[in-house]
Amino acid sequence: AKGKGRHQVEWYSNEMHQRLWQRMEVEVDLRKAIFRNELKVHYQPIVSARDESIMGLEALLRWEHPQKGMVSPAVFIPVAEESGEIVALGWWSIGQICRDIHYWENTLLKQIRVSVNLSLDQLHHPDFIERFHETCQNMKVSPSCFRFEVTESVTMANVNETIHRLKQLNAMGCELSLDDFGTGFSSMSYLQQLPVQELKIDKSFIRKMTDKKSREIVSTMIHMAHVLGKNVVAEGVEKKEEVDWLKDFQCDKIQGYYYHRPMPLEELLKVVSANG
Ligand code: C2E
Ligand code: CA
Ligand code: CA
Ligand code: CA
């Protein structure tokens, strides 16, 4: 038994070693990803729960690694956040989105906002507001083309400073969403003072809606958001029955594979011209 135990320890440390190594590889490669042109922004349409028209887009980063193929943001975003590289990736992505906005300014997407995910180090970077403003000016894009998505943990890092920054973004014309709503620990009074216009119900709640109790929770979350004067987006919607329940509960917008997957710009333009 003793021998076996020792063997296990070796096996674990070996696996840990491998994982550490993989992480370091990702970190090193990520630093080169921008100038090697390996990053892309994909867009997932967000539709109206009433008429299913496109009301917004969420920008989602994609990384095509030369050897590893597509690396999921669920893998590389946490690495980028820990290494600090997320700040550079974030600026690259905002610049790319500005270029893409010019691409679709003569299509039906003209008036539509792009939702951009913000990590903690991006929102709290000392130059964030100023540099975002400058980027918009240089790229000739209005800040009102943007909606920023922050999670509860991003907003709770430094509440007063966060609220100040979010208000500055609002004043510039940006809208704000609270992402992964329901997975954090915000109180009603906290949500009430948070200057966000929209709550995005996390997909884990949508997945559980086959259960009656869970449907009641989703319905209550939507009602609560409306009482607070906020719009509601349901994310990760994949099934017709989920759509039907959400419409029933007066959800405002729906995002998920049931309607559209995240897609590259070229594909998005095709979808829009086909729908128009
Ligand atoms: P998120 O912000 O919660 O984004 C929604 C995720 O749900 C995306 O995963 C999207 O592709 C996925 N999704 C959309 N519809 C469905 C559906 O019907 N079913 C299922 N199962 N999934 C659906 P993705 O693209 O893999 O991104 C993962 C996470 O990585 C994002 O979660 C976000 O936290 C982060 N992320 C992605 N791009 C960026 C970025 O540019 N900046 C930052 N800071 N984070 C990003
Ligand atoms: Ca998001
Ligand atoms: Ca989310
Ligand atoms: Ca998330």
Tab-separated table of C-alpha atoms and ligand atoms in Angstrom:
chain	number	residue	atom	x	y	z
A	1	ALA	CA	0.000	0.000	0.000
A	2	LYS	CA	2.892	2.284	0.812
A	3	GLY	CA	4.448	1.702	-2.593
A	4	LYS	CA	1.183	2.404	-4.340
A	5	GLY	CA	0.798	5.687	-2.444
A	6	ARG	CA	4.204	6.823	-3.501
A	7	HIS	CA	3.422	5.932	-7.053
A	8	GLN	CA	0.281	8.063	-6.923
A	9	VAL	CA	2.188	11.062	-5.634
A	10	GLU	CA	4.598	10.780	-8.534
A	11	TRP	CA	1.734	10.448	-10.983
A	12	TYR	CA	-0.004	13.555	-9.639
A	13	SER	CA	3.129	15.658	-9.599
A	14	ASN	CA	3.832	14.555	-13.144
A	15	GLU	CA	0.400	15.663	-14.262
A	16	MET	CA	0.757	18.932	-12.382
A	17	HIS	CA	4.102	19.463	-14.015
A	18	GLN	CA	2.540	18.912	-17.413
A	19	ARG	CA	-0.278	21.304	-16.713
A	20	LEU	CA	2.109	23.988	-15.514
A	21	TRP	CA	4.172	23.482	-18.634
A	22	GLN	CA	1.102	23.767	-20.877
A	23	ARG	CA	0.094	26.934	-19.106
A	24	MET	CA	3.536	28.450	-19.607
A	25	GLU	CA	3.433	27.510	-23.270
A	26	VAL	CA	0.048	29.189	-23.671
A	27	GLU	CA	1.345	32.264	-21.849
A	28	VAL	CA	4.458	32.577	-24.035
A	29	ASP	CA	2.540	31.955	-27.278
A	30	LEU	CA	-0.218	34.377	-26.296
A	31	ARG	CA	2.313	37.198	-26.126
A	32	LYS	CA	3.115	36.623	-29.799
A	33	ALA	CA	-0.448	35.953	-30.896
A	34	ILE	CA	-1.286	39.580	-31.657
A	35	PHE	CA	1.569	40.401	-34.021
A	36	ARG	CA	1.402	36.930	-35.557
A	37	ASN	CA	-2.194	37.683	-36.534
A	38	GLU	CA	-3.612	34.651	-34.773
A	39	LEU	CA	-6.462	36.425	-32.977
A	40	LYS	CA	-9.897	37.106	-34.373
A	41	VAL	CA	-13.051	38.678	-33.041
A	42	HIS	CA	-16.199	36.666	-33.599
A	43	TYR	CA	-19.686	38.097	-33.140
A	44	GLN	CA	-22.784	36.464	-31.716
A	45	PRO	CA	-26.094	38.204	-32.439
A	46	ILE	CA	-28.436	38.928	-29.522
A	47	VAL	CA	-32.078	38.959	-30.624
A	48	SER	CA	-35.272	40.565	-29.410
A	49	ALA	CA	-37.497	38.128	-27.521
A	50	ARG	CA	-40.479	39.850	-29.124
A	51	ASP	CA	-39.701	39.771	-32.848
A	52	GLU	CA	-36.364	37.912	-33.002
A	53	SER	CA	-34.675	40.803	-34.804
A	54	ILE	CA	-30.970	41.389	-34.076
A	55	MET	CA	-30.634	43.922	-31.240
A	56	GLY	CA	-26.978	43.556	-30.407
A	57	LEU	CA	-23.769	41.611	-30.909
A	58	GLU	CA	-21.374	40.134	-28.373
A	59	ALA	CA	-17.723	40.245	-29.385
A	60	LEU	CA	-15.917	37.020	-28.438
A	61	LEU	CA	-12.193	36.518	-28.922
A	62	ARG	CA	-10.908	33.538	-30.872
A	63	TRP	CA	-7.315	32.303	-31.017
A	64	GLU	CA	-6.121	30.110	-33.868
A	65	HIS	CA	-2.881	28.608	-32.561
A	66	PRO	CA	-0.473	27.482	-35.337
A	67	GLN	CA	0.007	24.024	-33.726
A	68	LYS	CA	-2.795	23.616	-31.202
A	69	GLY	CA	-5.627	24.802	-33.484
A	70	MET	CA	-8.504	26.756	-31.942
A	71	VAL	CA	-7.776	27.443	-28.275
A	72	SER	CA	-10.927	28.172	-26.288
A	73	PRO	CA	-11.192	31.558	-24.528
A	74	ALA	CA	-12.184	29.551	-21.450
A	75	VAL	CA	-8.526	28.407	-21.524
A	76	PHE	CA	-6.581	31.437	-22.729
A	77	ILE	CA	-8.549	34.301	-21.123
A	78	PRO	CA	-7.764	33.125	-17.559
A	79	VAL	CA	-4.088	32.738	-18.550
A	80	ALA	CA	-4.107	36.228	-20.101
A	81	GLU	CA	-5.747	37.614	-16.956
A	82	GLU	CA	-3.091	36.104	-14.714
A	83	SER	CA	-0.155	37.147	-16.881
A	84	GLY	CA	-1.479	40.684	-17.412
A	85	GLU	CA	-1.573	40.123	-21.176
A	86	ILE	CA	-5.355	40.692	-21.104
A	87	VAL	CA	-4.789	44.455	-21.197
A	88	ALA	CA	-2.976	44.249	-24.566
A	89	LEU	CA	-5.455	41.692	-25.911
A	90	GLY	CA	-8.305	43.938	-24.839
A	91	TRP	CA	-6.944	46.956	-26.709
A	92	TRP	CA	-6.265	44.879	-29.783
A	93	SER	CA	-9.838	43.629	-29.670
A	94	ILE	CA	-11.386	47.094	-29.213
A	95	GLY	CA	-9.319	48.357	-32.172
A	96	GLN	CA	-10.451	45.446	-34.325
A	97	ILE	CA	-14.085	45.996	-33.351
A	98	CYS	CA	-13.778	49.660	-34.417
A	99	ARG	CA	-12.524	48.516	-37.841
A	100	ASP	CA	-15.387	46.022	-38.088
A	101	ILE	CA	-17.956	48.685	-37.145
A	102	HIS	CA	-16.852	50.646	-40.238
A	103	TYR	CA	-17.415	47.516	-42.283
A	104	TRP	CA	-21.036	47.227	-41.307
A	105	GLU	CA	-21.971	50.917	-41.078
A	106	ASN	CA	-23.865	50.674	-44.371
A	107	THR	CA	-25.810	47.556	-43.390
A	108	LEU	CA	-28.739	46.859	-41.086
A	109	LEU	CA	-26.231	46.565	-38.235
A	110	LYS	CA	-25.644	50.332	-38.369
A	111	GLN	CA	-27.417	51.248	-35.132
A	112	ILE	CA	-26.466	48.131	-33.227
A	113	ARG	CA	-24.212	48.053	-30.183
A	114	VAL	CA	-21.340	45.648	-29.709
A	115	SER	CA	-20.994	44.121	-26.250
A	116	VAL	CA	-17.382	43.761	-25.151
A	117	ASN	CA	-16.281	41.703	-22.143
A	118	LEU	CA	-14.054	43.580	-19.717
A	119	SER	CA	-11.736	41.837	-17.305
A	120	LEU	CA	-10.854	43.363	-13.971
A	121	ASP	CA	-7.414	44.636	-15.015
A	122	GLN	CA	-8.865	46.307	-18.092
A	123	LEU	CA	-11.599	48.272	-16.316
A	124	HIS	CA	-9.265	49.167	-13.459
A	125	HIS	CA	-6.296	50.133	-15.589
A	126	PRO	CA	-5.430	53.781	-14.765
A	127	ASP	CA	-5.645	54.825	-18.454
A	128	PHE	CA	-8.691	52.792	-19.419
A	129	ILE	CA	-11.269	55.577	-19.752
A	130	GLU	CA	-8.893	58.034	-21.399
A	131	ARG	CA	-7.466	55.510	-23.815
A	132	PHE	CA	-10.904	54.204	-24.777
A	133	HIS	CA	-11.994	57.752	-25.507
A	134	GLU	CA	-8.869	58.392	-27.609
A	135	THR	CA	-9.271	55.108	-29.477
A	136	CYS	CA	-12.839	56.014	-30.421
A	137	GLN	CA	-11.709	59.431	-31.651
A	138	ASN	CA	-8.766	58.092	-33.646
A	139	MET	CA	-10.860	55.319	-35.165
A	140	LYS	CA	-13.818	57.668	-35.804
A	141	VAL	CA	-16.261	55.430	-33.958
A	142	SER	CA	-18.770	56.717	-31.420
A	143	PRO	CA	-18.476	55.309	-27.870
A	144	SER	CA	-22.237	54.755	-28.154
A	145	CYS	CA	-21.461	51.799	-30.448
A	146	PHE	CA	-20.229	49.955	-27.358
A	147	ARG	CA	-21.747	48.119	-24.443
A	148	PHE	CA	-19.363	46.741	-21.848
A	149	GLU	CA	-20.007	43.495	-19.989
A	150	VAL	CA	-18.619	43.097	-16.489
A	151	THR	CA	-19.135	40.261	-14.027
A	152	GLU	CA	-20.073	40.744	-10.405
A	153	SER	CA	-16.532	39.837	-9.321
A	154	VAL	CA	-15.101	42.545	-11.598
A	155	THR	CA	-17.403	45.172	-10.075
A	156	MET	CA	-16.841	44.074	-6.485
A	157	ALA	CA	-13.041	44.438	-6.531
A	158	ASN	CA	-13.225	48.120	-5.628
A	159	VAL	CA	-16.852	49.161	-5.500
A	160	ASN	CA	-16.545	52.953	-5.329
A	161	GLU	CA	-13.908	53.167	-8.035
A	162	THR	CA	-15.874	50.729	-10.203
A	163	ILE	CA	-19.075	52.732	-9.904
A	164	HIS	CA	-17.169	55.910	-10.748
A	165	ARG	CA	-15.677	54.341	-13.878
A	166	LEU	CA	-18.940	52.781	-14.995
A	167	LYS	CA	-20.625	56.168	-14.661
A	168	GLN	CA	-17.886	57.763	-16.774
A	169	LEU	CA	-18.520	55.158	-19.479
A	170	ASN	CA	-22.275	55.811	-19.271
A	171	ALA	CA	-21.636	59.540	-19.625
A	172	MET	CA	-19.637	58.885	-22.805
A	173	GLY	CA	-22.643	57.040	-24.252
A	174	CYS	CA	-21.637	53.435	-23.570
A	175	GLU	CA	-24.144	51.019	-22.092
A	176	LEU	CA	-23.251	48.464	-19.442
A	177	SER	CA	-24.290	44.889	-18.702
A	178	LEU	CA	-23.814	42.707	-15.686
A	179	ASP	CA	-22.586	39.377	-17.091
A	180	ASP	CA	-23.167	35.873	-15.663
A	181	PHE	CA	-25.919	37.291	-13.459
A	182	GLY	CA	-26.983	34.928	-10.688
A	183	THR	CA	-23.603	33.238	-10.239
A	184	GLY	CA	-22.220	35.899	-7.855
A	185	PHE	CA	-23.413	37.113	-4.500
A	186	SER	CA	-24.787	40.599	-5.166
A	187	SER	CA	-27.506	41.880	-2.889
A	188	MET	CA	-30.528	43.758	-4.201
A	189	SER	CA	-29.234	47.030	-2.783
A	190	TYR	CA	-25.869	46.521	-4.472
A	191	LEU	CA	-27.539	45.823	-7.813
A	192	GLN	CA	-29.690	48.869	-7.345
A	193	GLN	CA	-26.723	51.220	-7.040
A	194	LEU	CA	-24.747	49.592	-9.843
A	195	PRO	CA	-25.061	51.762	-12.989
A	196	VAL	CA	-25.724	48.900	-15.429
A	197	GLN	CA	-28.626	48.969	-17.870
A	198	GLU	CA	-28.816	45.242	-18.424
A	199	LEU	CA	-28.510	41.916	-16.613
A	200	LYS	CA	-27.424	38.775	-18.454
A	201	ILE	CA	-28.797	35.612	-16.876
A	202	ASP	CA	-26.076	32.986	-16.837
A	203	LYS	CA	-26.568	29.954	-19.040
A	204	SER	CA	-26.407	27.566	-16.074
A	205	PHE	CA	-29.899	28.827	-15.089
A	206	ILE	CA	-31.219	28.404	-18.616
A	207	ARG	CA	-29.924	24.812	-18.797
A	208	LYS	CA	-31.846	23.903	-15.627
A	209	MET	CA	-35.191	25.265	-16.825
A	210	THR	CA	-36.590	21.768	-17.479
A	211	ASP	CA	-37.135	21.781	-13.728
A	212	LYS	CA	-40.174	23.743	-12.496
A	213	LYS	CA	-38.434	25.289	-9.488
A	214	SER	CA	-35.600	26.538	-11.719
A	215	ARG	CA	-38.133	28.085	-14.101
A	216	GLU	CA	-39.607	29.964	-11.151
A	217	ILE	CA	-36.138	31.231	-10.260
A	218	VAL	CA	-35.525	32.502	-13.808
A	219	SER	CA	-38.955	34.126	-13.892
A	220	THR	CA	-38.248	35.816	-10.528
A	221	MET	CA	-34.827	37.037	-11.710
A	222	ILE	CA	-36.440	38.629	-14.776
A	223	HIS	CA	-39.149	40.235	-12.681
A	224	MET	CA	-36.589	41.541	-10.188
A	225	ALA	CA	-34.447	43.019	-12.977
A	226	HIS	CA	-37.495	44.827	-14.346
A	227	VAL	CA	-38.341	46.196	-10.892
A	228	LEU	CA	-34.784	47.571	-10.788
A	229	GLY	CA	-35.387	49.137	-14.215
A	230	LYS	CA	-32.950	46.909	-16.088
A	231	ASN	CA	-33.249	44.943	-19.317
A	232	VAL	CA	-32.697	41.203	-19.274
A	233	VAL	CA	-30.756	39.003	-21.669
A	234	ALA	CA	-30.893	35.221	-21.358
A	235	GLU	CA	-27.651	33.607	-22.500
A	236	GLY	CA	-26.896	30.110	-23.710
A	237	VAL	CA	-30.390	29.524	-25.087
A	238	GLU	CA	-30.353	26.371	-27.204
A	239	LYS	CA	-33.890	24.993	-27.269
A	240	LYS	CA	-37.300	26.029	-28.504
A	241	GLU	CA	-38.884	25.267	-25.127
A	242	GLU	CA	-36.383	27.577	-23.408
A	243	VAL	CA	-37.340	30.339	-25.849
A	244	ASP	CA	-41.037	29.778	-25.150
A	245	TRP	CA	-40.593	29.959	-21.363
A	246	LEU	CA	-38.402	33.060	-21.609
A	247	LYS	CA	-40.941	34.831	-23.820
A	248	ASP	CA	-43.613	33.882	-21.301
A	249	PHE	CA	-41.536	35.409	-18.493
A	250	GLN	CA	-41.171	38.703	-20.437
A	251	CYS	CA	-37.431	38.327	-20.994
A	252	ASP	CA	-36.232	41.173	-23.256
A	253	LYS	CA	-33.453	39.610	-25.320
A	254	ILE	CA	-32.133	36.158	-26.137
A	255	GLN	CA	-28.618	35.004	-27.004
A	256	GLY	CA	-27.711	31.444	-27.838
A	257	TYR	CA	-27.118	28.731	-30.370
A	258	TYR	CA	-30.878	28.374	-30.915
A	259	TYR	CA	-30.701	31.578	-32.976
A	260	HIS	CA	-27.061	32.255	-33.825
A	261	ARG	CA	-23.603	30.974	-32.944
A	262	PRO	CA	-20.633	33.315	-32.610
A	263	MET	CA	-19.299	33.840	-36.153
A	264	PRO	CA	-16.608	35.723	-38.070
A	265	LEU	CA	-17.469	39.102	-39.587
A	266	GLU	CA	-17.836	37.736	-43.140
A	267	GLU	CA	-20.468	35.249	-42.009
A	268	LEU	CA	-22.272	37.849	-39.921
A	269	LEU	CA	-22.604	40.140	-42.945
A	270	LYS	CA	-24.151	37.250	-44.911
A	271	VAL	CA	-26.655	36.508	-42.138
A	272	VAL	CA	-27.636	40.163	-41.964
A	273	SER	CA	-28.090	40.562	-45.720
A	274	ALA	CA	-30.141	37.351	-45.835
A	275	ASN	CA	-32.391	38.589	-43.015
A	276	GLY	CA	-32.753	42.038	-44.555
B	1	C2E	P1	-19.166	34.866	-21.555
B	1	C2E	O1	-18.876	36.323	-21.534
B	1	C2E	O2	-20.161	34.355	-20.575
B	1	C2E	O3	-19.621	34.555	-23.057
B	1	C2E	C1	-20.659	33.694	-23.423
B	1	C2E	C2	-20.123	32.333	-23.788
B	1	C2E	O4	-21.214	31.446	-24.059
B	1	C2E	C3	-19.276	32.336	-25.063
B	1	C2E	O5	-18.245	31.356	-24.881
B	1	C2E	C4	-20.287	31.875	-26.112
B	1	C2E	O6	-19.675	31.318	-27.262
B	1	C2E	C5	-21.060	30.855	-25.324
B	1	C2E	N1	-22.409	30.581	-25.852
B	1	C2E	C6	-23.218	31.406	-26.552
B	1	C2E	N2	-24.395	30.810	-26.813
B	1	C2E	C7	-24.341	29.585	-26.263
B	1	C2E	C8	-25.268	28.467	-26.200
B	1	C2E	O7	-26.378	28.506	-26.703
B	1	C2E	N3	-24.837	27.353	-25.525
B	1	C2E	C9	-23.602	27.286	-24.958
B	1	C2E	N4	-23.272	26.150	-24.336
B	1	C2E	N5	-22.718	28.306	-25.004
B	1	C2E	C10	-23.080	29.441	-25.651
B	1	C2E	P2	-16.758	31.604	-25.375
B	1	C2E	O8	-16.782	32.360	-26.670
B	1	C2E	O9	-16.074	30.279	-25.335
B	1	C2E	O10	-16.147	32.549	-24.282
B	1	C2E	C11	-15.930	32.098	-22.960
B	1	C2E	C12	-15.640	33.226	-22.023
B	1	C2E	O11	-14.380	33.838	-22.320
B	1	C2E	C13	-16.655	34.371	-22.087
B	1	C2E	O12	-17.800	34.018	-21.351
B	1	C2E	C14	-15.855	35.503	-21.485
B	1	C2E	O13	-15.877	35.423	-20.076
B	1	C2E	C15	-14.450	35.193	-21.971
B	1	C2E	N6	-14.135	36.026	-23.148
B	1	C2E	C16	-14.347	35.782	-24.464
B	1	C2E	N7	-13.902	36.808	-25.238
B	1	C2E	C17	-13.397	37.743	-24.369
B	1	C2E	C18	-12.771	39.036	-24.524
B	1	C2E	O14	-12.620	39.577	-25.646
B	1	C2E	N8	-12.364	39.676	-23.391
B	1	C2E	C19	-12.526	39.126	-22.155
B	1	C2E	N9	-12.099	39.826	-21.106
B	1	C2E	N10	-13.115	37.926	-21.972
B	1	C2E	C20	-13.545	37.243	-23.050
B	2	CA	CA	-20.109	38.056	-21.790
B	3	CA	CA	-21.923	35.396	-19.696
B	4	CA	CA	-18.402	33.997	-18.193
